[in-house]
């Protein structure tokens, strides 16, 4: 028995192995890259994440696309567009020859339906908020849930509070627990807004009037949600004027709106495929998908690769150089690097950070700044970290230069602000952050902890990762030496870390933020009271007002405020320029400048006074790309000759070319 | 016919004598003791500091100042390897001890009673195998997360929890065979109580496989700990962790080899020593070999 | 706390099935078998036909299958149900959920996703949804982090990869392990013993990610004999199989050595030697059978572990196998994948332990006499 088994078993094993090869590709793709992880979905209305985005950009196309060399939005499915005088109405004219892979024309209806689908609350699109600036979108997406909360739990909780005046602490607690500021955001009821922002509590009269106000607000939101459901994507907000004309109405001008139309949440979706029976959950798999981009999804083998192939039905197929491309879901960075070194992979967007010194002088190495900030959240809910002086002391005791030069070593920029540099038109505000251990000790003494005495141990939470660990250990060491506090770095696996951050059971916690679009707002609207990603417990009424003002400059200009601003004169000047600019583009520019000024004020509160977060450094994106790949832009050259870094780290497959495979035989490994 | 051990002190003394004569085993024991001293006493004695960073001295190869070189943050590798050894040794030995105690008792009882009791107990083991241990580890870590940020205790608790199952199966398999042996039957005829038969006559006879499997469990656990650390479920500083860090930086382009070689050498030496000591113990405890 | 007591009680209840009369457990096993078959067959042939077929299966099983197997089935089915319950409970106790990401999602989005994927907020409700889907549709549910696919669609293509690779590794491990172990055990404490054991020990003295990385650097990068990673030809198989096999080979060698030493001291071996048989013959004909007993005990769980793949080996060598899902399921809180892999693993290990127990009884002359 044993002898027979010894022969049969290996044969069986080899047979089983051999059978699995049938499913693999024998022919390599024209271009192969490491995509990091397996995409969780390729439904543009549901997905999030960079690996997903690289594939979606290849197989779908939005109204605009990014020019590979400048990353500015250029015509995609829309061949041209007009923007109204006030910047609120965009009319997109779709090209005639845009086709889905099943031969149907891409119409304005496809966009209207996809945009509507993204906002439907029962759909669950995580990036719905990006298009909340479109009229009705936010109402459709959120108002119904908010109305139900206001009319239900919030009202009941309010009824449980004493019926007379409320002191500051009770009221702040209520507002934070029930996200009152968030749930009435944008209401026309000024009294409600002021109550939600009140730092002093409520008077008896205000308290008495509150239930009725909440009920009215709930009613208003319910109505708005109903109207949005009836009209959004159909005849208001976003709609098809005809087959080839898409109209978008914005609540307020959005300077980066065109960029959003090249981002996957705004991609069209083939309604007839998604709504076919049995397709709702898996219409984006290779055997079902119908797409409209320069590539088609040929195969998706989980754990092995995704292969895309040049689409025959794409309107601009002549401009696409790549015949096919493979995306490998390799998570192990060392393996990925080895694959690159043996020439099996042409593009490696990441490599083990320890190898910076060994790799950065290679000719095929690239690096450029990214729109990403690495920072620590401070849990401001409990002492001693509720004291801005203590937070500032921590910020001053961190030697960012040492972190950047000794650990990261790739020209990362020490972050004394939150918003990464390089956003056009945005000037960073004055900051209180620098490396100054002496001043840090003074501040700590002022706060009542001379020499760190009396401070409890401070934990530094990070999710498990080699470089987070190094930075946390270095910062712990720096804080300990500079301030005499005991600092304990500790790690948790990803989901526990997320849950711990959300529940606020940490002291300092590592975090990073990738900008969704090229605008300071993507970094600043996080920190509004009870914002989903705030998680520091920090709440600041002026900050909230500034963020809201920036979202609608015209309303701000009608009801401006200056209290709590660092440089009110700058804002006044901006207002003056806005009121003197009457006609179209000049007014739009003045409004945009004022808007950036308001955001600058907001950032000043963050990094100049309050420090609920400790920025550490701004990322540098680095990787390896084979010399046989052309059209890979790490530096963008604008039409006016200006050179900008590829901040958003976009390298669309549509713009890549490869020299023939023979060039690879010599191997880039040498 | 192998005679059952009769006196209470005798067999242990004999075993000790046999062990002393086994040169490989004694070398292993000496190495282990040296390792324990090195990890637990030397850092304290020499005032080694595994956490203080010195960015100016990053990734230095071994030298007189830093016997094992420095890591990318400029910390002394000798200190890190020695202090990391504390956690690995503690976890390996403690979790193994837990798994031996539980596994031997459980498996011994199941095998000794046999039949339906055995079946019932073994089906419980089958069931426990199925539970995704990652969640047990996550939960144990969480239970202690407030008090022990990155401390070792929860990790070895969690590891001990999942390691006794195979030990129980092995012991049970052995006991199932032994309980029908003549000397056990003889003891039964004489009227010895169950527990006495199990402890005095059967368990000593399964010590061979138990010791062997236990010495295999130590490395398994040390390596499992490194895997868990790698996933973010482990502790801050251990050999497994250092090895994982080391392997990430070693590649054909540039090799700070000492980052991998030093912890690996300590790990491997310990495991070799344990292995030879384990074999020696097995031989020494085997009541037949001395007869 | 109440949940913990409930689980313990349920586990004891299942264990106490052992004390039922043999005829009852036999019938129970047949009943469970046909019920499981029914759940999966009804989608193929409709309720009536499936019912008839399953009744027939049940009857045939009851009449002809060995009692040992039927009894295991009688335990296995309720165990698996309990496993679903316990795992669900543990998953919900663990922080995080399948929809949590770095950028937090709006509550209404989370509610919509929970409704779509059948992941309610309470573990009890989830258990109900899961069981209804399992029994009603015979499906393991939608994978939550590989959207658009069910758990079976994720795991089934990975299964032959892992089985094949694991089978090969198992053969390598048993082959190398027995060779080294028996050789060492024949001359304990000799030079050959220490050399064999030293060689075997390399496999467990270093973590497999170190061994795998070492193999990769030498065989793929420096010598260029084998590809670095990937899956698509037999040249991709050898490094992962070896990496997978080495630690097990070491363990098997150690167990085999100990077993060999033990058995060579037995009286009946002495008798065989006294009869003038050569040492090689004594070992191969008489001793090996008993010497491998501990190895066989170990092989049950080990084989289940090897055949279901390994996270480290699969991520290191880029192999689309099953092992990664055991870890990714837990790390991502992909509840469906976690349950799917747990059920699969528990079923596999129960079956393997059954095979091992039968094998042990057959190999061991001592237990054979008894049985």
PDB file of C-alpha atoms in Angstrom, chain A residues 285-435:
ATOM      1  CA  UNK A 285     -17.045  40.586 -14.100  1.00  0.00           C
ATOM      2  CA  UNK A 286     -15.400  39.756 -17.444  1.00  0.00           C
ATOM      3  CA  UNK A 287     -18.191  37.582 -18.832  1.00  0.00           C
ATOM      4  CA  UNK A 288     -20.838  40.235 -18.250  1.00  0.00           C
ATOM      5  CA  UNK A 289     -19.200  43.641 -18.333  1.00  0.00           C
ATOM      6  CA  UNK A 290     -19.988  46.245 -20.947  1.00  0.00           C
ATOM      7  CA  UNK A 291     -17.648  49.230 -20.748  1.00  0.00           C
ATOM      8  CA  UNK A 292     -16.732  52.292 -22.763  1.00  0.00           C
ATOM      9  CA  UNK A 293     -13.047  52.917 -22.140  1.00  0.00           C
ATOM     10  CA  UNK A 294      -9.886  52.459 -24.198  1.00  0.00           C
ATOM     11  CA  UNK A 295      -9.456  48.899 -22.882  1.00  0.00           C
ATOM     12  CA  UNK A 296     -11.737  45.962 -22.272  1.00  0.00           C
ATOM     13  CA  UNK A 297     -11.637  43.652 -19.276  1.00  0.00           C
ATOM     14  CA  UNK A 298     -10.473  40.401 -20.792  1.00  0.00           C
ATOM     15  CA  UNK A 299      -9.935  38.318 -17.670  1.00  0.00           C
ATOM     16  CA  UNK A 300      -9.891  38.654 -13.916  1.00  0.00           C
ATOM     17  CA  UNK A 301      -8.376  35.742 -12.056  1.00  0.00           C
ATOM     18  CA  UNK A 302      -8.442  36.429  -8.358  1.00  0.00           C
ATOM     19  CA  UNK A 303      -4.974  36.151  -6.853  1.00  0.00           C
ATOM     20  CA  UNK A 304      -3.337  35.859 -10.266  1.00  0.00           C
ATOM     21  CA  UNK A 305      -3.949  38.827 -12.569  1.00  0.00           C
ATOM     22  CA  UNK A 306      -6.346  41.136 -14.318  1.00  0.00           C
ATOM     23  CA  UNK A 307      -5.819  41.434 -18.043  1.00  0.00           C
ATOM     24  CA  UNK A 308      -7.139  44.302 -20.127  1.00  0.00           C
ATOM     25  CA  UNK A 309      -6.947  44.477 -23.920  1.00  0.00           C
ATOM     26  CA  UNK A 310      -7.214  47.418 -26.297  1.00  0.00           C
ATOM     27  CA  UNK A 311     -10.851  47.998 -27.132  1.00  0.00           C
ATOM     28  CA  UNK A 312     -11.944  47.810 -30.752  1.00  0.00           C
ATOM     29  CA  UNK A 313     -15.023  49.913 -30.131  1.00  0.00           C
ATOM     30  CA  UNK A 314     -13.259  52.825 -28.421  1.00  0.00           C
ATOM     31  CA  UNK A 315     -13.560  56.095 -30.307  1.00  0.00           C
ATOM     32  CA  UNK A 316      -9.890  56.958 -29.925  1.00  0.00           C
ATOM     33  CA  UNK A 317      -8.459  53.462 -30.387  1.00  0.00           C
ATOM     34  CA  UNK A 318      -5.833  54.744 -32.845  1.00  0.00           C
ATOM     35  CA  UNK A 319      -4.215  56.744 -30.077  1.00  0.00           C
ATOM     36  CA  UNK A 320      -3.892  53.795 -27.727  1.00  0.00           C
ATOM     37  CA  UNK A 321      -0.478  52.222 -28.053  1.00  0.00           C
ATOM     38  CA  UNK A 322      -0.713  49.300 -25.644  1.00  0.00           C
ATOM     39  CA  UNK A 323      -2.128  46.087 -27.040  1.00  0.00           C
ATOM     40  CA  UNK A 324      -2.768  44.540 -23.616  1.00  0.00           C
ATOM     41  CA  UNK A 325      -1.799  44.986 -19.995  1.00  0.00           C
ATOM     42  CA  UNK A 326      -1.644  42.765 -16.914  1.00  0.00           C
ATOM     43  CA  UNK A 327      -2.232  43.978 -13.367  1.00  0.00           C
ATOM     44  CA  UNK A 328      -0.735  41.677 -10.736  1.00  0.00           C
ATOM     45  CA  UNK A 329      -2.224  41.720  -7.226  1.00  0.00           C
ATOM     46  CA  UNK A 330       1.133  41.115  -5.527  1.00  0.00           C
ATOM     47  CA  UNK A 331       1.075  42.314  -1.941  1.00  0.00           C
ATOM     48  CA  UNK A 332       4.550  41.213  -0.939  1.00  0.00           C
ATOM     49  CA  UNK A 333       6.789  44.122  -1.884  1.00  0.00           C
ATOM     50  CA  UNK A 334       9.969  42.068  -1.915  1.00  0.00           C
ATOM     51  CA  UNK A 335       8.438  39.591  -4.329  1.00  0.00           C
ATOM     52  CA  UNK A 336       7.185  42.471  -6.456  1.00  0.00           C
ATOM     53  CA  UNK A 337      10.671  43.974  -6.577  1.00  0.00           C
ATOM     54  CA  UNK A 338      12.198  40.639  -7.514  1.00  0.00           C
ATOM     55  CA  UNK A 339       9.682  40.263 -10.323  1.00  0.00           C
ATOM     56  CA  UNK A 340      10.735  43.665 -11.578  1.00  0.00           C
ATOM     57  CA  UNK A 341      14.409  42.817 -11.327  1.00  0.00           C
ATOM     58  CA  UNK A 342      13.979  39.706 -13.445  1.00  0.00           C
ATOM     59  CA  UNK A 343      12.054  41.680 -16.048  1.00  0.00           C
ATOM     60  CA  UNK A 344       8.691  40.012 -15.470  1.00  0.00           C
ATOM     61  CA  UNK A 345       7.140  43.327 -14.516  1.00  0.00           C
ATOM     62  CA  UNK A 346       7.496  46.707 -16.223  1.00  0.00           C
ATOM     63  CA  UNK A 347       6.198  49.035 -13.543  1.00  0.00           C
ATOM     64  CA  UNK A 348       6.561  48.781  -9.803  1.00  0.00           C
ATOM     65  CA  UNK A 349       4.620  51.577  -8.081  1.00  0.00           C
ATOM     66  CA  UNK A 350       6.027  50.693  -4.631  1.00  0.00           C
ATOM     67  CA  UNK A 351       9.053  49.006  -3.197  1.00  0.00           C
ATOM     68  CA  UNK A 352      10.231  48.133   0.320  1.00  0.00           C
ATOM     69  CA  UNK A 353      11.102  51.458   1.931  1.00  0.00           C
ATOM     70  CA  UNK A 354      14.291  50.026   3.420  1.00  0.00           C
ATOM     71  CA  UNK A 355      15.776  49.787  -0.044  1.00  0.00           C
ATOM     72  CA  UNK A 356      15.631  53.486  -0.833  1.00  0.00           C
ATOM     73  CA  UNK A 357      19.379  53.924  -0.636  1.00  0.00           C
ATOM     74  CA  UNK A 358      20.036  50.972  -2.886  1.00  0.00           C
ATOM     75  CA  UNK A 359      17.481  51.903  -5.510  1.00  0.00           C
ATOM     76  CA  UNK A 360      17.328  55.642  -5.768  1.00  0.00           C
ATOM     77  CA  UNK A 361      20.380  56.063  -7.956  1.00  0.00           C
ATOM     78  CA  UNK A 362      19.210  53.607 -10.580  1.00  0.00           C
ATOM     79  CA  UNK A 363      18.261  55.188 -13.892  1.00  0.00           C
ATOM     80  CA  UNK A 364      14.860  53.456 -13.866  1.00  0.00           C
ATOM     81  CA  UNK A 365      13.977  54.814 -10.429  1.00  0.00           C
ATOM     82  CA  UNK A 366      11.521  57.676 -10.218  1.00  0.00           C
ATOM     83  CA  UNK A 367      10.198  59.780  -7.383  1.00  0.00           C
ATOM     84  CA  UNK A 368       8.034  62.852  -7.114  1.00  0.00           C
ATOM     85  CA  UNK A 369       5.957  64.579  -4.428  1.00  0.00           C
ATOM     86  CA  UNK A 370       2.480  63.229  -3.864  1.00  0.00           C
ATOM     87  CA  UNK A 371      -0.767  64.794  -2.680  1.00  0.00           C
ATOM     88  CA  UNK A 372      -0.542  62.844   0.555  1.00  0.00           C
ATOM     89  CA  UNK A 373       0.099  63.915   4.117  1.00  0.00           C
ATOM     90  CA  UNK A 374       1.292  61.701   6.945  1.00  0.00           C
ATOM     91  CA  UNK A 375       0.140  62.904  10.343  1.00  0.00           C
ATOM     92  CA  UNK A 376      -0.786  61.889  13.867  1.00  0.00           C
ATOM     93  CA  UNK A 377      -4.248  62.396  15.231  1.00  0.00           C
ATOM     94  CA  UNK A 378      -4.400  63.664  18.794  1.00  0.00           C
ATOM     95  CA  UNK A 379      -7.291  62.470  20.893  1.00  0.00           C
ATOM     96  CA  UNK A 380      -8.508  65.796  22.254  1.00  0.00           C
ATOM     97  CA  UNK A 381     -11.297  64.311  24.338  1.00  0.00           C
ATOM     98  CA  UNK A 382      -9.379  63.797  27.563  1.00  0.00           C
ATOM     99  CA  UNK A 383      -6.708  65.550  29.588  1.00  0.00           C
ATOM    100  CA  UNK A 384      -3.895  66.313  29.199  1.00  0.00           C
ATOM    101  CA  UNK A 385      -4.297  66.268  25.414  1.00  0.00           C
ATOM    102  CA  UNK A 386      -7.400  68.460  25.521  1.00  0.00           C
ATOM    103  CA  UNK A 387      -5.022  71.361  26.264  1.00  0.00           C
ATOM    104  CA  UNK A 388      -3.790  73.020  23.047  1.00  0.00           C
ATOM    105  CA  UNK A 389      -0.545  73.932  24.823  1.00  0.00           C
ATOM    106  CA  UNK A 390       0.259  70.282  25.442  1.00  0.00           C
ATOM    107  CA  UNK A 391      -0.573  69.459  21.840  1.00  0.00           C
ATOM    108  CA  UNK A 392       1.631  72.254  20.638  1.00  0.00           C
ATOM    109  CA  UNK A 393       4.436  71.090  22.888  1.00  0.00           C
ATOM    110  CA  UNK A 394       4.238  67.686  21.250  1.00  0.00           C
ATOM    111  CA  UNK A 395       4.264  69.294  17.822  1.00  0.00           C
ATOM    112  CA  UNK A 396       7.372  71.334  18.664  1.00  0.00           C
ATOM    113  CA  UNK A 397       9.238  68.381  20.141  1.00  0.00           C
ATOM    114  CA  UNK A 398       9.076  66.276  17.009  1.00  0.00           C
ATOM    115  CA  UNK A 399      12.162  66.556  14.808  1.00  0.00           C
ATOM    116  CA  UNK A 400      10.598  66.067  11.395  1.00  0.00           C
ATOM    117  CA  UNK A 401      13.856  66.743   9.621  1.00  0.00           C
ATOM    118  CA  UNK A 402      15.401  63.727  11.287  1.00  0.00           C
ATOM    119  CA  UNK A 403      12.458  61.518  10.320  1.00  0.00           C
ATOM    120  CA  UNK A 404      12.690  62.613   6.729  1.00  0.00           C
ATOM    121  CA  UNK A 405      16.474  62.444   6.464  1.00  0.00           C
ATOM    122  CA  UNK A 406      17.197  59.423   8.602  1.00  0.00           C
ATOM    123  CA  UNK A 407      14.234  57.138   8.061  1.00  0.00           C
ATOM    124  CA  UNK A 408      12.504  58.023   4.813  1.00  0.00           C
ATOM    125  CA  UNK A 409      15.476  59.377   2.871  1.00  0.00           C
ATOM    126  CA  UNK A 410      13.733  60.145  -0.382  1.00  0.00           C
ATOM    127  CA  UNK A 411      13.381  63.898  -0.236  1.00  0.00           C
ATOM    128  CA  UNK A 412      10.076  63.800   1.632  1.00  0.00           C
ATOM    129  CA  UNK A 413       9.113  67.222   2.920  1.00  0.00           C
ATOM    130  CA  UNK A 414       8.775  67.824   6.675  1.00  0.00           C
ATOM    131  CA  UNK A 415       5.157  68.853   7.188  1.00  0.00           C
ATOM    132  CA  UNK A 416       4.576  72.063   9.087  1.00  0.00           C
ATOM    133  CA  UNK A 417       1.115  72.273   7.546  1.00  0.00           C
ATOM    134  CA  UNK A 418      -1.620  69.838   6.737  1.00  0.00           C
ATOM    135  CA  UNK A 419      -2.209  70.694   3.083  1.00  0.00           C
ATOM    136  CA  UNK A 420       0.623  69.433   0.865  1.00  0.00           C
ATOM    137  CA  UNK A 421       2.432  72.074  -1.160  1.00  0.00           C
ATOM    138  CA  UNK A 422       1.837  72.408  -4.877  1.00  0.00           C
ATOM    139  CA  UNK A 423      -1.879  73.125  -5.077  1.00  0.00           C
ATOM    140  CA  UNK A 424      -2.208  75.963  -7.612  1.00  0.00           C
ATOM    141  CA  UNK A 425      -3.262  79.265  -6.086  1.00  0.00           C
ATOM    142  CA  UNK A 426      -3.148  78.143  -2.467  1.00  0.00           C
ATOM    143  CA  UNK A 427      -0.754  79.897  -0.107  1.00  0.00           C
ATOM    144  CA  UNK A 428      -0.122  78.103   3.159  1.00  0.00           C
ATOM    145  CA  UNK A 429      -1.028  80.071   6.318  1.00  0.00           C
ATOM    146  CA  UNK A 430       1.432  80.943   9.103  1.00  0.00           C
ATOM    147  CA  UNK A 431       2.065  77.948  11.283  1.00  0.00           C
ATOM    148  CA  UNK A 432       3.044  77.262  14.868  1.00  0.00           C
ATOM    149  CA  UNK A 433       4.754  74.017  13.960  1.00  0.00           C
ATOM    150  CA  UNK A 434       8.527  73.797  13.886  1.00  0.00           C
ATOM    151  CA  UNK A 435      11.241  71.922  15.732  1.00  0.00           C
TER     152      UNK A 435
END
